[in-house]
Amino acid sequence: FFNPNKPKDTFSIKDSCEKTLELVASKLKNRSIEVIKNLEDIKLEGFENEFVQVLMILLNNSIDALENKIDKKVILIENFIKDNKINLIIHDSAGGICDSIKENIFEAYFTTKDSSGTGIGLYMVEEIITKHLGGVITIKNKKYNYNGEDFKGACVNITIPLI
């Protein structure tokens, strides 16, 4: 998985998002989670399977956080280019991450999921984004408005330099 000698591919972020959403489609449907996509067809050079793994982890974390939410459950995925960098943003409406754990979320083996979590997911995400794609990932709590509705939740921002 972390073979440094693999040749890089050029792939579409939009297509990778679509593939990942197909993989989690039943979870989204069973939990009545609406996914809103605002995706441009931006090409990225890297390892598509690793990128899909990043998306899977991030989407599954949002799905888990939205599991017991009563209000409207939304995941908003968007991408754009700004300042010669690719930006991928994933917002959810799960209320956000508790301030007391924000500093620890990228640490290996840190989990809030009791016995069901390994604590390796966000650690792997950060490793792939920073070491394999030369990017940066941040997660913060944010309020946002979409189509006149207000939401609050975690906002993941992945920034990758254009090559």
mmCIF file with all atom_site columns, N, CA, C and O in Angstrom, residues 114-133:
data_model
loop_
_atom_site.group_PDB
_atom_site.id
_atom_site.type_symbol
_atom_site.label_atom_id
_atom_site.label_alt_id
_atom_site.label_comp_id
_atom_site.label_asym_id
_atom_site.label_entity_id
_atom_site.label_seq_id
_atom_site.pdbx_PDB_ins_code
_atom_site.Cartn_x
_atom_site.Cartn_y
_atom_site.Cartn_z
_atom_site.occupancy
_atom_site.B_iso_or_equiv
_atom_site.pdbx_formal_charge
_atom_site.auth_seq_id
_atom_site.auth_comp_id
_atom_site.auth_asym_id
_atom_site.auth_atom_id
_atom_site.pdbx_PDB_model_num
ATOM 1  N N  . ASP A 1 114 ? -14.712 3.744  20.842 1.00 0.00 ? 114 ASP A N  1
ATOM 2  C CA . ASP A 1 114 ? -14.648 2.610  21.772 1.00 0.00 ? 114 ASP A CA 1
ATOM 3  C C  . ASP A 1 114 ? -13.951 1.426  21.107 1.00 0.00 ? 114 ASP A C  1
ATOM 4  O O  . ASP A 1 114 ? -12.927 1.585  20.510 1.00 0.00 ? 114 ASP A O  1
ATOM 5  N N  . SER A 1 115 ? -14.532 0.251  21.161 1.00 0.00 ? 115 SER A N  1
ATOM 6  C CA . SER A 1 115 ? -13.877 -0.943 20.629 1.00 0.00 ? 115 SER A CA 1
ATOM 7  C C  . SER A 1 115 ? -14.051 -1.102 19.121 1.00 0.00 ? 115 SER A C  1
ATOM 8  O O  . SER A 1 115 ? -13.408 -1.936 18.504 1.00 0.00 ? 115 SER A O  1
ATOM 9  N N  . SER A 1 116 ? -14.898 -0.280 18.503 1.00 0.00 ? 116 SER A N  1
ATOM 10 C CA . SER A 1 116 ? -15.136 -0.435 17.060 1.00 0.00 ? 116 SER A CA 1
ATOM 11 C C  . SER A 1 116 ? -14.117 0.316  16.207 1.00 0.00 ? 116 SER A C  1
ATOM 12 O O  . SER A 1 116 ? -14.065 0.131  15.001 1.00 0.00 ? 116 SER A O  1
ATOM 13 N N  . GLY A 1 117 ? -13.284 1.158  16.811 1.00 0.00 ? 117 GLY A N  1
ATOM 14 C CA . GLY A 1 117 ? -12.328 1.946  16.043 1.00 0.00 ? 117 GLY A CA 1
ATOM 15 C C  . GLY A 1 117 ? -10.901 1.540  16.341 1.00 0.00 ? 117 GLY A C  1
ATOM 16 O O  . GLY A 1 117 ? -10.569 1.138  17.452 1.00 0.00 ? 117 GLY A O  1
ATOM 17 N N  . THR A 1 118 ? -10.049 1.645  15.312 1.00 0.00 ? 118 THR A N  1
ATOM 18 C CA . THR A 1 118 ? -8.635  1.299  15.482 1.00 0.00 ? 118 THR A CA 1
ATOM 19 C C  . THR A 1 118 ? -7.777  2.530  15.735 1.00 0.00 ? 118 THR A C  1
ATOM 20 O O  . THR A 1 118 ? -6.659  2.414  16.218 1.00 0.00 ? 118 THR A O  1
ATOM 21 N N  . GLY A 1 119 ? -8.278  3.700  15.362 1.00 0.00 ? 119 GLY A N  1
ATOM 22 C CA . GLY A 1 119 ? -7.505  4.922  15.526 1.00 0.00 ? 119 GLY A CA 1
ATOM 23 C C  . GLY A 1 119 ? -6.443  5.096  14.460 1.00 0.00 ? 119 GLY A C  1
ATOM 24 O O  . GLY A 1 119 ? -5.545  5.923  14.602 1.00 0.00 ? 119 GLY A O  1
ATOM 25 N N  . ILE A 1 120 ? -6.547  4.345  13.389 1.00 0.00 ? 120 ILE A N  1
ATOM 26 C CA . ILE A 1 120 ? -5.536  4.428  12.351 1.00 0.00 ? 120 ILE A CA 1
ATOM 27 C C  . ILE A 1 120 ? -6.028  5.206  11.124 1.00 0.00 ? 120 ILE A C  1
ATOM 28 O O  . ILE A 1 120 ? -5.238  5.652  10.306 1.00 0.00 ? 120 ILE A O  1
ATOM 29 N N  . GLY A 1 121 ? -7.336  5.418  10.990 1.00 0.00 ? 121 GLY A N  1
ATOM 30 C CA . GLY A 1 121 ? -7.921  6.027  9.805  1.00 0.00 ? 121 GLY A CA 1
ATOM 31 C C  . GLY A 1 121 ? -7.405  7.417  9.491  1.00 0.00 ? 121 GLY A C  1
ATOM 32 O O  . GLY A 1 121 ? -6.850  7.655  8.418  1.00 0.00 ? 121 GLY A O  1
ATOM 33 N N  . LEU A 1 122 ? -7.599  8.361  10.384 1.00 0.00 ? 122 LEU A N  1
ATOM 34 C CA . LEU A 1 122 ? -7.174  9.740  10.115 1.00 0.00 ? 122 LEU A CA 1
ATOM 35 C C  . LEU A 1 122 ? -5.656  9.866  10.087 1.00 0.00 ? 122 LEU A C  1
ATOM 36 O O  . LEU A 1 122 ? -5.115  10.721 9.387  1.00 0.00 ? 122 LEU A O  1
ATOM 37 N N  . TYR A 1 123 ? -4.967  8.988  10.813 1.00 0.00 ? 123 TYR A N  1
ATOM 38 C CA . TYR A 1 123 ? -3.510  8.957  10.732 1.00 0.00 ? 123 TYR A CA 1
ATOM 39 C C  . TYR A 1 123 ? -3.088  8.602  9.306  1.00 0.00 ? 123 TYR A C  1
ATOM 40 O O  . TYR A 1 123 ? -2.230  9.252  8.721  1.00 0.00 ? 123 TYR A O  1
ATOM 41 N N  . MET A 1 124 ? -3.708  7.562  8.725  1.00 0.00 ? 124 MET A N  1
ATOM 42 C CA . MET A 1 124 ? -3.413  7.162  7.342  1.00 0.00 ? 124 MET A CA 1
ATOM 43 C C  . MET A 1 124 ? -3.773  8.273  6.363  1.00 0.00 ? 124 MET A C  1
ATOM 44 O O  . MET A 1 124 ? -3.034  8.533  5.416  1.00 0.00 ? 124 MET A O  1
ATOM 45 N N  . VAL A 1 125 ? -4.900  8.920  6.584  1.00 0.00 ? 125 VAL A N  1
ATOM 46 C CA . VAL A 1 125 ? -5.323  10.019 5.718  1.00 0.00 ? 125 VAL A CA 1
ATOM 47 C C  . VAL A 1 125 ? -4.249  11.100 5.687  1.00 0.00 ? 125 VAL A C  1
ATOM 48 O O  . VAL A 1 125 ? -3.841  11.561 4.609  1.00 0.00 ? 125 VAL A O  1
ATOM 49 N N  . GLU A 1 126 ? -3.787  11.509 6.846  1.00 0.00 ? 126 GLU A N  1
ATOM 50 C CA . GLU A 1 126 ? -2.768  12.560 6.895  1.00 0.00 ? 126 GLU A CA 1
ATOM 51 C C  . GLU A 1 126 ? -1.468  12.108 6.231  1.00 0.00 ? 126 GLU A C  1
ATOM 52 O O  . GLU A 1 126 ? -0.825  12.880 5.508  1.00 0.00 ? 126 GLU A O  1
ATOM 53 N N  . GLU A 1 127 ? -1.070  10.863 6.447  1.00 0.00 ? 127 GLU A N  1
ATOM 54 C CA . GLU A 1 127 ? 0.144   10.338 5.824  1.00 0.00 ? 127 GLU A CA 1
ATOM 55 C C  . GLU A 1 127 ? 0.044   10.386 4.297  1.00 0.00 ? 127 GLU A C  1
ATOM 56 O O  . GLU A 1 127 ? 0.976   10.820 3.615  1.00 0.00 ? 127 GLU A O  1
ATOM 57 N N  . ILE A 1 128 ? -1.070  9.933  3.757  1.00 0.00 ? 128 ILE A N  1
ATOM 58 C CA . ILE A 1 128 ? -1.253  9.907  2.300  1.00 0.00 ? 128 ILE A CA 1
ATOM 59 C C  . ILE A 1 128 ? -1.264  11.316 1.732  1.00 0.00 ? 128 ILE A C  1
ATOM 60 O O  . ILE A 1 128 ? -0.585  11.610 0.743  1.00 0.00 ? 128 ILE A O  1
ATOM 61 N N  . ILE A 1 129 ? -2.022  12.200 2.365  1.00 0.00 ? 129 ILE A N  1
ATOM 62 C CA . ILE A 1 129 ? -2.135  13.573 1.853  1.00 0.00 ? 129 ILE A CA 1
ATOM 63 C C  . ILE A 1 129 ? -0.797  14.297 1.927  1.00 0.00 ? 129 ILE A C  1
ATOM 64 O O  . ILE A 1 129 ? -0.375  14.934 0.960  1.00 0.00 ? 129 ILE A O  1
ATOM 65 N N  . THR A 1 130 ? -0.104  14.196 3.043  1.00 0.00 ? 130 THR A N  1
ATOM 66 C CA . THR A 1 130 ? 1.128   14.967 3.211  1.00 0.00 ? 130 THR A CA 1
ATOM 67 C C  . THR A 1 130 ? 2.326   14.324 2.527  1.00 0.00 ? 130 THR A C  1
ATOM 68 O O  . THR A 1 130 ? 3.086   15.006 1.838  1.00 0.00 ? 130 THR A O  1
ATOM 69 N N  . LYS A 1 131 ? 2.488   13.026 2.675  1.00 0.00 ? 131 LYS A N  1
ATOM 70 C CA . LYS A 1 131 ? 3.706   12.385 2.173  1.00 0.00 ? 131 LYS A CA 1
ATOM 71 C C  . LYS A 1 131 ? 3.595   11.897 0.742  1.00 0.00 ? 131 LYS A C  1
ATOM 72 O O  . LYS A 1 131 ? 4.594   11.845 0.036  1.00 0.00 ? 131 LYS A O  1
ATOM 73 N N  . HIS A 1 132 ? 2.412   11.515 0.308  1.00 0.00 ? 132 HIS A N  1
ATOM 74 C CA . HIS A 1 132 ? 2.279   10.963 -1.040 1.00 0.00 ? 132 HIS A CA 1
ATOM 75 C C  . HIS A 1 132 ? 1.760   11.984 -2.047 1.00 0.00 ? 132 HIS A C  1
ATOM 76 O O  . HIS A 1 132 ? 2.002   11.849 -3.240 1.00 0.00 ? 132 HIS A O  1
ATOM 77 N N  . LEU A 1 133 ? 1.019   12.975 -1.572 1.00 0.00 ? 133 LEU A N  1
ATOM 78 C CA . LEU A 1 133 ? 0.466   13.970 -2.485 1.00 0.00 ? 133 LEU A CA 1
ATOM 79 C C  . LEU A 1 133 ? 1.039   15.367 -2.259 1.00 0.00 ? 133 LEU A C  1
ATOM 80 O O  . LEU A 1 133 ? 0.677   16.304 -2.959 1.00 0.00 ? 133 LEU A O  1
#
